[in-house]
Amino acid sequence: MKKITRTTGLKGTLTVPGDKSISHRAIMFGSLSEGTTTIHGFLKGADCLSTIDCFRKMGISIEEKDETIYVHGKGLHGLSKPEETLDVGNSGTTTRLISGILAGQDFDTVLSGDASLNSRPMGRIMKPLSMMGADVTSINNNGCAPLSIKGHTLNAIHYDSPVASAQVKSCVLLAGLYAEGKTRVTEPALSRDHTERMLRSFGADIVSDGNTCTITPPETLHGQHIEVPGDISSAAFFIVAGLITPDSEITIKNVGINDTRAGILKVCQDMGADITLLNTREEGGEPVADLLVKTSELHGTVVGGSIIPTLIDELPVIALMACFAKGKTIIKDAHELRVKESDRIAIMTENLTEMGADVIDTDDGFIINSRSEDSIPVLHGAEINCSMDHRIAMTFAIAGLNADGETMITDSDCVDVSYPGFFAQLEALNN
Ligand code: S3P
């Protein structure tokens, strides 16, 4: 339980933890490579620890020394059958990506997670995997985990994905490592491309052409050094905090700004935000910058279409930001929010309404209004139940800093899924 009260003047410099998507992939691809992969800046959040745990259970030695993770890969065919069910915890990325890998092994596995994970849709990976000849079943026959995966020889496909999802794309590409021939995925809009970038650096032949990406199965992958940039999805909470909290100035260092992830920066710019990118550079194949964020007069905007996959995890905090913008903000085409760690459209609408915001939920997003042309609604504190969803907890911590009275976040420990240390960093800026 955390209690948050109104503040002004957030000041300081911080470094957010490593990117969650990149951290997962570094463990997975390192495990499938010849030689040792070293990872610097790895996110030690619960989700990525679930990925480490799964690969250790399949015989991969993964150790940590002096803030570096060492993954002693055993090659594409070096995993061994785990003795127990693989526990994927709360992590959709672990589940969907590892399923692609497991489908092509010569042993059987069972994957299961927590209550939230075991209610998220897995049909979206079961379908393409079964087209490739895989044997993946939902044990409770409800399209969700627990999943039983019986290793199988796989054939290549061209998968036209109905959903712009990096998890689906990556699952199919990873199964493609084990398939006969070239595996191709086309998605309706480009989702994050970390799998393509990183697999290429490990030596795989992956060609991207617009929204289509093709993998030719390699003979081997080779261990690499991975520098994990700061996670823009974690930085997002401090970006919004800096913009909406009066008299604030925050520098967030070493943030990954890959175009397929940085949609929030475009939206902030559209809303009139004062954010300066400093020291823009490339590290480990990913673009990175320091962000200088200052309190800004924001105005409403429309967020929809192909930008959605580039900011999908930031939409809860973008919805909060819209409550502090003049005029109307419409967020649309974001139906995927309903199948994240919680139904984020429902839970954001419920909690923002509870705090006095003017928010209407739609099938695929939100309509958020200031109460009149120039008056921003004053939020008031409330008890926030975030359904154990880490991003909802962090969003309402920022809301509470800008609300009258007390905001109580009941299940605040869930932030550890992606951002251990979040509350300590927030407090340090608030002193
Ligand atoms: C992720 C992709 C996104 C995102 C998730 C991480 C990844 O999911 O929401 O937090 O690492 O590939 P979808 O690809 O299903 O949208």
GROMACS .gro file of C-alpha atoms and ligand atoms in nm:
model
  447
    1MET     CA    1   0.000   0.000   0.000
    2LYS     CA    2   0.139   0.346  -0.091
    3LYS     CA    3   0.001   0.683   0.007
    4ILE     CA    4   0.062   0.969  -0.237
    5THR     CA    5  -0.016   1.339  -0.184
    6ARG     CA    6  -0.005   1.648  -0.400
    7THR     CA    7   0.330   1.805  -0.477
    8THR     CA    8   0.497   2.063  -0.697
    9GLY     CA    9   0.851   2.112  -0.820
   10LEU     CA   10   0.978   1.766  -0.916
   11LYS     CA   11   1.347   1.829  -0.986
   12GLY     CA   12   1.644   1.611  -1.061
   13THR     CA   13   1.814   1.359  -1.284
   14LEU     CA   14   1.743   0.989  -1.291
   15THR     CA   15   1.823   0.677  -1.489
   16VAL     CA   16   1.537   0.437  -1.545
   17PRO     CA   17   1.595   0.058  -1.538
   18GLY     CA   18   1.679  -0.141  -1.850
   19ASP     CA   19   1.429  -0.208  -2.126
   20LYS     CA   20   1.206  -0.503  -2.044
   21SER     CA   21   1.157  -0.620  -2.403
   22ILE     CA   22   1.529  -0.610  -2.477
   23SER     CA   23   1.620  -0.780  -2.147
   24HIS     CA   24   1.389  -1.078  -2.219
   25ARG     CA   25   1.528  -1.120  -2.569
   26ALA     CA   26   1.891  -1.100  -2.455
   27ILE     CA   27   1.836  -1.398  -2.220
   28MET     CA   28   1.645  -1.598  -2.481
   29PHE     CA   29   1.878  -1.540  -2.775
   30GLY     CA   30   2.186  -1.577  -2.553
   31SER     CA   31   2.056  -1.917  -2.439
   32LEU     CA   32   2.018  -2.032  -2.802
   33SER     CA   33   2.364  -1.909  -2.906
   34GLU     CA   34   2.709  -2.064  -2.912
   35GLY     CA   35   2.933  -1.902  -2.650
   36THR     CA   36   2.862  -1.656  -2.373
   37THR     CA   37   2.634  -1.355  -2.401
   38THR     CA   38   2.702  -1.070  -2.160
   39ILE     CA   39   2.423  -0.829  -2.073
   40HIS     CA   40   2.475  -0.490  -1.916
   41GLY     CA   41   2.179  -0.288  -1.788
   42PHE     CA   42   1.954  -0.597  -1.762
   43LEU     CA   43   1.615  -0.526  -1.600
   44LYS     CA   44   1.587  -0.727  -1.279
   45GLY     CA   45   1.209  -0.698  -1.274
   46ALA     CA   46   0.993  -0.999  -1.197
   47ASP     CA   47   0.899  -1.053  -1.563
   48CYS     CA   48   1.258  -1.084  -1.683
   49LEU     CA   49   1.347  -1.299  -1.383
   50SER     CA   50   1.072  -1.537  -1.500
   51THR     CA   51   1.252  -1.566  -1.834
   52ILE     CA   52   1.583  -1.642  -1.659
   53ASP     CA   53   1.411  -1.904  -1.445
   54CYS     CA   54   1.259  -2.078  -1.749
   55PHE     CA   55   1.593  -2.105  -1.930
   56ARG     CA   56   1.774  -2.223  -1.617
   57LYS     CA   57   1.513  -2.499  -1.591
   58MET     CA   58   1.610  -2.598  -1.945
   59GLY     CA   59   1.976  -2.638  -1.851
   60ILE     CA   60   2.118  -2.293  -1.930
   61SER     CA   61   2.367  -2.150  -1.683
   62ILE     CA   62   2.292  -1.781  -1.621
   63GLU     CA   63   2.493  -1.591  -1.361
   64GLU     CA   64   2.538  -1.236  -1.241
   65LYS     CA   65   2.873  -1.071  -1.157
   66ASP     CA   66   2.935  -0.700  -1.104
   67GLU     CA   67   2.603  -0.590  -1.254
   68THR     CA   68   2.662  -0.799  -1.568
   69ILE     CA   69   2.455  -1.104  -1.658
   70TYR     CA   70   2.639  -1.395  -1.821
   71VAL     CA   71   2.432  -1.636  -2.030
   72HIS     CA   72   2.628  -1.948  -2.122
   73GLY     CA   73   2.445  -2.045  -2.438
   74LYS     CA   74   2.425  -2.404  -2.560
   75GLY     CA   75   2.329  -2.338  -2.920
   76LEU     CA   76   2.002  -2.372  -3.109
   77HIS     CA   77   1.963  -2.737  -3.010
   78GLY     CA   78   2.114  -2.725  -2.661
   79LEU     CA   79   1.807  -2.683  -2.440
   80SER     CA   80   1.705  -2.979  -2.229
   81LYS     CA   81   1.362  -3.094  -2.113
   82PRO     CA   82   1.262  -2.915  -1.790
   83GLU     CA   83   1.168  -3.141  -1.502
   84GLU     CA   84   0.872  -2.925  -1.404
   85THR     CA   85   0.619  -2.680  -1.545
   86LEU     CA   86   0.782  -2.358  -1.666
   87ASP     CA   87   0.651  -2.076  -1.447
   88VAL     CA   88   0.607  -1.764  -1.663
   89GLY     CA   89   0.469  -1.554  -1.375
   90ASN     CA   90   0.294  -1.238  -1.498
   91SER     CA   91   0.490  -1.220  -1.822
   92GLY     CA   92   0.312  -1.226  -2.158
   93THR     CA   93   0.643  -1.169  -2.338
   94THR     CA   94   0.804  -1.474  -2.175
   95THR     CA   95   0.502  -1.689  -2.259
   96ARG     CA   96   0.454  -1.591  -2.619
   97LEU     CA   97   0.819  -1.575  -2.723
   98ILE     CA   98   0.925  -1.892  -2.544
   99SER     CA   99   0.632  -2.081  -2.702
  100GLY     CA  100   0.784  -2.018  -3.045
  101ILE     CA  101   1.115  -2.162  -2.926
  102LEU     CA  102   0.957  -2.460  -2.748
  103ALA     CA  103   0.743  -2.555  -3.047
  104GLY     CA  104   1.058  -2.660  -3.238
  105GLN     CA  105   1.235  -2.859  -2.961
  106ASP     CA  106   1.257  -3.237  -2.940
  107PHE     CA  107   1.090  -3.247  -2.595
  108ASP     CA  108   0.755  -3.153  -2.441
  109THR     CA  109   0.686  -2.869  -2.197
  110VAL     CA  110   0.405  -2.714  -1.998
  111LEU     CA  111   0.389  -2.335  -1.938
  112SER     CA  112   0.179  -2.167  -1.674
  113GLY     CA  113   0.164  -1.826  -1.506
  114ASP     CA  114  -0.029  -1.624  -1.250
  115ALA     CA  115  -0.404  -1.558  -1.263
  116SER     CA  116  -0.366  -1.254  -1.493
  117LEU     CA  117  -0.133  -1.434  -1.733
  118ASN     CA  118  -0.349  -1.745  -1.741
  119SER     CA  119  -0.646  -1.538  -1.856
  120ARG     CA  120  -0.472  -1.363  -2.146
  121PRO     CA  121  -0.536  -1.479  -2.505
  122MET     CA  122  -0.290  -1.734  -2.640
  123GLY     CA  123  -0.496  -1.831  -2.947
  124ARG     CA  124  -0.303  -1.556  -3.125
  125ILE     CA  125   0.015  -1.767  -3.104
  126MET     CA  126  -0.146  -2.111  -3.108
  127LYS     CA  127  -0.292  -2.040  -3.452
  128PRO     CA  128   0.030  -1.953  -3.641
  129LEU     CA  129   0.227  -2.218  -3.452
  130SER     CA  130  -0.022  -2.487  -3.550
  131MET     CA  131  -0.001  -2.365  -3.912
  132MET     CA  132   0.373  -2.438  -3.881
  133GLY     CA  133   0.293  -2.793  -3.767
  134ALA     CA  134   0.341  -2.728  -3.395
  135ASP     CA  135   0.146  -2.911  -3.128
  136VAL     CA  136   0.035  -2.644  -2.877
  137THR     CA  137  -0.279  -2.687  -2.671
  138SER     CA  138  -0.455  -2.487  -2.405
  139ILE     CA  139  -0.483  -2.734  -2.117
  140ASN     CA  140  -0.815  -2.589  -1.997
  141ASN     CA  141  -0.936  -2.557  -2.354
  142ASN     CA  142  -1.005  -2.184  -2.312
  143GLY     CA  143  -0.740  -2.040  -2.545
  144CYS     CA  144  -0.523  -1.941  -2.246
  145ALA     CA  145  -0.228  -2.082  -2.052
  146PRO     CA  146  -0.149  -2.330  -1.906
  147LEU     CA  147  -0.018  -2.443  -2.243
  148SER     CA  148   0.110  -2.787  -2.333
  149ILE     CA  149   0.374  -2.771  -2.606
  150LYS     CA  150   0.488  -3.093  -2.767
  151GLY     CA  151   0.809  -3.035  -2.963
  152HIS     CA  152   0.772  -3.103  -3.334
  153THR     CA  153   0.938  -3.053  -3.670
  154LEU     CA  154   0.813  -2.726  -3.814
  155ASN     CA  155   0.743  -2.595  -4.161
  156ALA     CA  156   0.785  -2.235  -4.270
  157ILE     CA  157   0.478  -2.017  -4.330
  158HIS     CA  158   0.390  -1.667  -4.438
  159TYR     CA  159   0.176  -1.547  -4.151
  160ASP     CA  160  -0.054  -1.251  -4.208
  161SER     CA  161  -0.109  -1.149  -3.849
  162PRO     CA  162  -0.444  -0.987  -3.770
  163VAL     CA  163  -0.285  -0.797  -3.481
  164ALA     CA  164   0.014  -0.561  -3.462
  165SER     CA  165   0.189  -0.747  -3.183
  166ALA     CA  166   0.564  -0.787  -3.137
  167GLN     CA  167   0.493  -1.085  -2.915
  168VAL     CA  168   0.309  -1.266  -3.195
  169LYS     CA  169   0.563  -1.160  -3.458
  170SER     CA  170   0.853  -1.270  -3.237
  171CYS     CA  171   0.690  -1.603  -3.153
  172VAL     CA  172   0.656  -1.689  -3.522
  173LEU     CA  173   1.009  -1.568  -3.607
  174LEU     CA  174   1.154  -1.774  -3.321
  175ALA     CA  175   0.967  -2.084  -3.438
  176GLY     CA  176   1.112  -1.993  -3.779
  177LEU     CA  177   1.460  -2.058  -3.636
  178TYR     CA  178   1.359  -2.426  -3.635
  179ALA     CA  179   1.146  -2.443  -3.951
  180GLU     CA  180   1.232  -2.577  -4.295
  181GLY     CA  181   1.256  -2.275  -4.527
  182LYS     CA  182   1.191  -1.902  -4.488
  183THR     CA  183   0.931  -1.790  -4.235
  184ARG     CA  184   0.761  -1.459  -4.301
  185VAL     CA  185   0.533  -1.244  -4.085
  186THR     CA  186   0.326  -0.949  -4.204
  187GLU     CA  187   0.155  -0.732  -3.946
  188PRO     CA  188  -0.109  -0.462  -3.994
  189ALA     CA  189   0.119  -0.194  -3.844
  190LEU     CA  190   0.482  -0.215  -3.743
  191SER     CA  191   0.527  -0.331  -3.382
  192ARG     CA  192   0.850  -0.302  -3.182
  193ASP     CA  193   1.141  -0.446  -3.379
  194HIS     CA  194   1.383  -0.553  -3.103
  195THR     CA  195   1.366  -0.919  -3.207
  196GLU     CA  196   1.469  -0.838  -3.562
  197ARG     CA  197   1.753  -0.606  -3.454
  198MET     CA  198   1.891  -0.836  -3.189
  199LEU     CA  199   1.860  -1.165  -3.379
  200ARG     CA  200   2.047  -0.999  -3.666
  201SER     CA  201   2.327  -0.901  -3.429
  202PHE     CA  202   2.346  -1.267  -3.315
  203GLY     CA  203   2.400  -1.365  -3.680
  204ALA     CA  204   2.051  -1.453  -3.806
  205ASP     CA  205   1.943  -1.360  -4.158
  206ILE     CA  206   1.634  -1.142  -4.106
  207VAL     CA  207   1.507  -0.906  -4.373
  208SER     CA  208   1.253  -0.636  -4.288
  209ASP     CA  209   1.049  -0.477  -4.563
  210GLY     CA  210   0.776  -0.242  -4.440
  211ASN     CA  211   0.547  -0.442  -4.215
  212THR     CA  212   0.686  -0.777  -4.337
  213CYS     CA  213   0.982  -0.954  -4.193
  214THR     CA  214   1.147  -1.276  -4.318
  215ILE     CA  215   1.381  -1.511  -4.134
  216THR     CA  216   1.600  -1.776  -4.293
  217PRO     CA  217   1.693  -2.036  -4.030
  218PRO     CA  218   2.060  -1.997  -3.937
  219GLU     CA  219   2.307  -2.278  -3.873
  220THR     CA  220   2.405  -2.117  -3.545
  221LEU     CA  221   2.363  -1.797  -3.343
  222HIS     CA  222   2.669  -1.639  -3.180
  223GLY     CA  223   2.680  -1.494  -2.827
  224GLN     CA  224   2.702  -1.114  -2.808
  225HIS     CA  225   2.747  -0.829  -2.566
  226ILE     CA  226   2.417  -0.648  -2.514
  227GLU     CA  227   2.391  -0.296  -2.371
  228VAL     CA  228   2.030  -0.259  -2.259
  229PRO     CA  229   1.905   0.101  -2.286
  230GLY     CA  230   1.665   0.251  -2.029
  231ASP     CA  231   1.304   0.150  -2.087
  232ILE     CA  232   1.097   0.427  -2.246
  233SER     CA  233   0.788   0.255  -2.104
  234SER     CA  234   0.929   0.316  -1.754
  235ALA     CA  235   1.055   0.665  -1.844
  236ALA     CA  236   0.697   0.745  -1.953
  237PHE     CA  237   0.584   0.784  -1.590
  238PHE     CA  238   0.851   1.045  -1.524
  239ILE     CA  239   0.791   1.217  -1.858
  240VAL     CA  240   0.425   1.267  -1.768
  241ALA     CA  241   0.509   1.354  -1.406
  242GLY     CA  242   0.747   1.625  -1.529
  243LEU     CA  243   0.494   1.765  -1.776
  244ILE     CA  244   0.188   1.783  -1.550
  245THR     CA  245   0.339   1.859  -1.208
  246PRO     CA  246   0.379   2.239  -1.168
  247ASP     CA  247   0.729   2.386  -1.163
  248SER     CA  248   0.910   2.063  -1.255
  249GLU     CA  249   1.226   1.993  -1.449
  250ILE     CA  250   1.349   1.635  -1.482
  251THR     CA  251   1.632   1.482  -1.683
  252ILE     CA  252   1.590   1.114  -1.765
  253LYS     CA  253   1.915   0.962  -1.883
  254ASN     CA  254   1.986   0.684  -2.132
  255VAL     CA  255   1.634   0.623  -2.263
  256GLY     CA  256   1.581   0.396  -2.566
  257ILE     CA  257   1.406   0.598  -2.839
  258ASN     CA  258   1.370   0.332  -3.110
  259ASP     CA  259   1.100   0.462  -3.350
  260THR     CA  260   0.889   0.150  -3.294
  261ARG     CA  261   0.873   0.240  -2.923
  262ALA     CA  262   0.886   0.618  -2.902
  263GLY     CA  263   0.528   0.710  -3.001
  264ILE     CA  264   0.479   0.877  -2.664
  265LEU     CA  265   0.734   1.143  -2.759
  266LYS     CA  266   0.535   1.227  -3.074
  267VAL     CA  267   0.211   1.247  -2.878
  268CYS     CA  268   0.372   1.471  -2.616
  269GLN     CA  269   0.501   1.697  -2.891
  270ASP     CA  270   0.151   1.712  -3.049
  271MET     CA  271   0.012   1.814  -2.709
  272GLY     CA  272   0.260   2.101  -2.674
  273ALA     CA  273   0.506   1.938  -2.434
  274ASP     CA  274   0.847   2.086  -2.361
  275ILE     CA  275   1.079   1.785  -2.401
  276THR     CA  276   1.434   1.818  -2.534
  277LEU     CA  277   1.633   1.519  -2.659
  278LEU     CA  278   1.994   1.554  -2.551
  279ASN     CA  279   2.301   1.352  -2.639
  280THR     CA  280   2.121   1.141  -2.900
  281ARG     CA  281   2.334   0.838  -2.985
  282GLU     CA  282   2.324   0.469  -3.082
  283GLU     CA  283   2.416   0.202  -2.827
  284GLY     CA  284   2.414  -0.171  -2.896
  285GLY     CA  285   2.209  -0.127  -3.214
  286GLU     CA  286   1.939   0.083  -3.045
  287PRO     CA  287   1.896   0.466  -3.055
  288VAL     CA  288   1.924   0.629  -2.713
  289ALA     CA  289   1.894   0.985  -2.572
  290ASP     CA  290   1.868   1.179  -2.248
  291LEU     CA  291   1.531   1.353  -2.210
  292LEU     CA  292   1.493   1.695  -2.049
  293VAL     CA  293   1.129   1.739  -1.946
  294LYS     CA  294   0.973   2.064  -1.819
  295THR     CA  295   0.624   2.145  -1.693
  296SER     CA  296   0.410   2.234  -1.995
  297GLU     CA  297   0.074   2.379  -2.094
  298LEU     CA  298  -0.079   2.081  -2.274
  299HIS     CA  299  -0.369   2.063  -2.516
  300GLY     CA  300  -0.579   1.770  -2.631
  301THR     CA  301  -0.505   1.551  -2.934
  302VAL     CA  302  -0.614   1.241  -3.120
  303VAL     CA  303  -0.407   0.925  -3.076
  304GLY     CA  304  -0.488   0.638  -3.313
  305GLY     CA  305  -0.386   0.434  -3.617
  306SER     CA  306  -0.037   0.303  -3.680
  307ILE     CA  307   0.117   0.494  -3.387
  308ILE     CA  308  -0.070   0.271  -3.138
  309PRO     CA  309   0.176  -0.024  -3.132
  310THR     CA  310   0.461   0.224  -3.073
  311LEU     CA  311   0.308   0.344  -2.745
  312ILE     CA  312   0.078   0.061  -2.643
  313ASP     CA  313   0.221   0.026  -2.290
  314GLU     CA  314   0.224   0.403  -2.238
  315LEU     CA  315  -0.147   0.457  -2.308
  316PRO     CA  316  -0.255   0.444  -1.943
  317VAL     CA  317  -0.019   0.727  -1.850
  318ILE     CA  318  -0.104   0.912  -2.174
  319ALA     CA  319  -0.471   0.894  -2.069
  320LEU     CA  320  -0.374   1.049  -1.737
  321MET     CA  321  -0.176   1.323  -1.915
  322ALA     CA  322  -0.485   1.398  -2.125
  323CYS     CA  323  -0.676   1.480  -1.804
  324PHE     CA  324  -0.432   1.770  -1.759
  325ALA     CA  325  -0.461   1.898  -2.117
  326LYS     CA  326  -0.701   2.166  -2.236
  327GLY     CA  327  -0.977   2.042  -2.465
  328LYS     CA  328  -1.061   1.692  -2.576
  329THR     CA  329  -0.829   1.395  -2.626
  330ILE     CA  330  -0.944   1.089  -2.818
  331ILE     CA  331  -0.751   0.763  -2.791
  332LYS     CA  332  -0.872   0.504  -3.042
  333ASP     CA  333  -0.767   0.183  -3.222
  334ALA     CA  334  -0.627   0.054  -2.893
  335HIS     CA  335  -0.848  -0.250  -2.841
  336GLU     CA  336  -0.533  -0.442  -2.740
  337LEU     CA  337  -0.541  -0.252  -2.409
  338ARG     CA  338  -0.826  -0.480  -2.307
  339VAL     CA  339  -0.600  -0.788  -2.308
  340LYS     CA  340  -0.293  -0.660  -2.126
  341GLU     CA  341  -0.206  -0.745  -1.762
  342SER     CA  342  -0.556  -0.609  -1.690
  343ASP     CA  343  -0.834  -0.460  -1.904
  344ARG     CA  344  -0.657  -0.125  -1.907
  345ILE     CA  345  -0.946   0.062  -2.071
  346ALA     CA  346  -1.186  -0.046  -1.797
  347ILE     CA  347  -0.949   0.001  -1.507
  348MET     CA  348  -0.820   0.341  -1.619
  349THR     CA  349  -1.173   0.470  -1.675
  350GLU     CA  350  -1.293   0.340  -1.340
  351ASN     CA  351  -1.004   0.487  -1.140
  352LEU     CA  352  -0.979   0.820  -1.326
  353THR     CA  353  -1.354   0.867  -1.285
  354GLU     CA  354  -1.318   0.789  -0.915
  355MET     CA  355  -1.063   1.072  -0.895
  356GLY     CA  356  -1.301   1.318  -1.063
  357ALA     CA  357  -1.176   1.313  -1.424
  358ASP     CA  358  -1.412   1.337  -1.720
  359VAL     CA  359  -1.337   1.011  -1.906
  360ILE     CA  360  -1.558   0.797  -2.124
  361ASP     CA  361  -1.445   0.451  -2.224
  362THR     CA  362  -1.502   0.332  -2.578
  363ASP     CA  363  -1.461  -0.014  -2.725
  364ASP     CA  364  -1.104   0.067  -2.832
  365GLY     CA  365  -0.993   0.360  -2.618
  366PHE     CA  366  -1.104   0.671  -2.430
  367ILE     CA  367  -1.253   1.016  -2.476
  368ILE     CA  368  -1.111   1.254  -2.219
  369ASN     CA  369  -1.240   1.609  -2.168
  370SER     CA  370  -1.141   1.905  -1.963
  371ARG     CA  371  -1.458   2.022  -1.790
  372SER     CA  372  -1.469   2.344  -1.991
  373GLU     CA  373  -1.255   2.511  -2.255
  374ASP     CA  374  -1.002   2.645  -2.011
  375SER     CA  375  -1.053   2.476  -1.682
  376ILE     CA  376  -0.865   2.157  -1.615
  377PRO     CA  377  -1.059   1.925  -1.382
  378VAL     CA  378  -0.908   1.910  -1.038
  379LEU     CA  379  -0.848   1.549  -0.950
  380HIS     CA  380  -0.903   1.436  -0.595
  381GLY     CA  381  -0.742   1.146  -0.414
  382ALA     CA  382  -0.908   0.804  -0.408
  383GLU     CA  383  -0.833   0.446  -0.317
  384ILE     CA  384  -0.692   0.287  -0.630
  385ASN     CA  385  -0.719  -0.083  -0.689
  386CYS     CA  386  -0.492  -0.157  -0.982
  387SER     CA  387  -0.573  -0.528  -1.028
  388MET     CA  388  -0.205  -0.605  -0.968
  389ASP     CA  389  -0.120  -0.428  -1.295
  390HIS     CA  390   0.222  -0.261  -1.260
  391ARG     CA  391   0.160   0.013  -1.517
  392ILE     CA  392  -0.172   0.109  -1.360
  393ALA     CA  393  -0.008   0.139  -1.015
  394MET     CA  394   0.263   0.370  -1.151
  395THR     CA  395   0.014   0.579  -1.350
  396PHE     CA  396  -0.191   0.648  -1.036
  397ALA     CA  397   0.119   0.730  -0.834
  398ILE     CA  398   0.174   1.017  -1.080
  399ALA     CA  399  -0.197   1.104  -1.066
  400GLY     CA  400  -0.178   1.121  -0.685
  401LEU     CA  401   0.104   1.377  -0.700
  402ASN     CA  402  -0.139   1.603  -0.885
  403ALA     CA  403  -0.458   1.539  -0.689
  404ASP     CA  404  -0.612   1.696  -0.379
  405GLY     CA  405  -0.613   1.483  -0.066
  406GLU     CA  406  -0.467   1.136  -0.040
  407THR     CA  407  -0.436   0.874  -0.310
  408MET     CA  408  -0.393   0.521  -0.176
  409ILE     CA  409  -0.257   0.256  -0.410
  410THR     CA  410  -0.349  -0.074  -0.253
  411ASP     CA  411  -0.148  -0.332  -0.447
  412SER     CA  412   0.154  -0.107  -0.508
  413ASP     CA  413   0.413  -0.389  -0.484
  414CYS     CA  414   0.315  -0.503  -0.834
  415VAL     CA  415   0.542  -0.226  -0.975
  416ASP     CA  416   0.827  -0.478  -0.924
  417VAL     CA  417   0.708  -0.657  -1.240
  418SER     CA  418   0.879  -0.392  -1.455
  419TYR     CA  419   1.018  -0.124  -1.224
  420PRO     CA  420   1.172  -0.225  -0.892
  421GLY     CA  421   1.276   0.098  -0.718
  422PHE     CA  422   1.006   0.311  -0.882
  423PHE     CA  423   0.871   0.464  -0.560
  424ALA     CA  424   1.221   0.541  -0.426
  425GLN     CA  425   1.312   0.726  -0.746
  426LEU     CA  426   0.983   0.917  -0.737
  427GLU     CA  427   1.048   1.020  -0.377
  428ALA     CA  428   1.400   1.136  -0.458
  429LEU     CA  429   1.262   1.380  -0.720
  430ASN     CA  430   1.006   1.504  -0.471
  431ASN     CA  431   1.256   1.629  -0.212
  432S3P     C1  432   0.620  -0.662  -2.583
  432S3P     C2  433   0.524  -0.631  -2.675
  432S3P     C3  434   0.397  -0.564  -2.640
  432S3P     C4  435   0.402  -0.498  -2.505
  432S3P     C5  436   0.467  -0.584  -2.401
  432S3P     C6  437   0.607  -0.621  -2.442
  432S3P     C7  438   0.741  -0.732  -2.628
  432S3P     O1  439   0.294  -0.661  -2.643
  432S3P     O2  440   0.272  -0.462  -2.464
  432S3P     O3  441   0.472  -0.515  -2.278
  432S3P     O4  442   0.842  -0.733  -2.556
  432S3P     O5  443   0.739  -0.788  -2.739
  432S3P     P1  444   0.220  -0.695  -2.782
  432S3P     O6  445   0.327  -0.719  -2.878
  432S3P     O7  446   0.138  -0.817  -2.762
  432S3P     O8  447   0.137  -0.574  -2.811
   0.00000   0.00000   0.00000
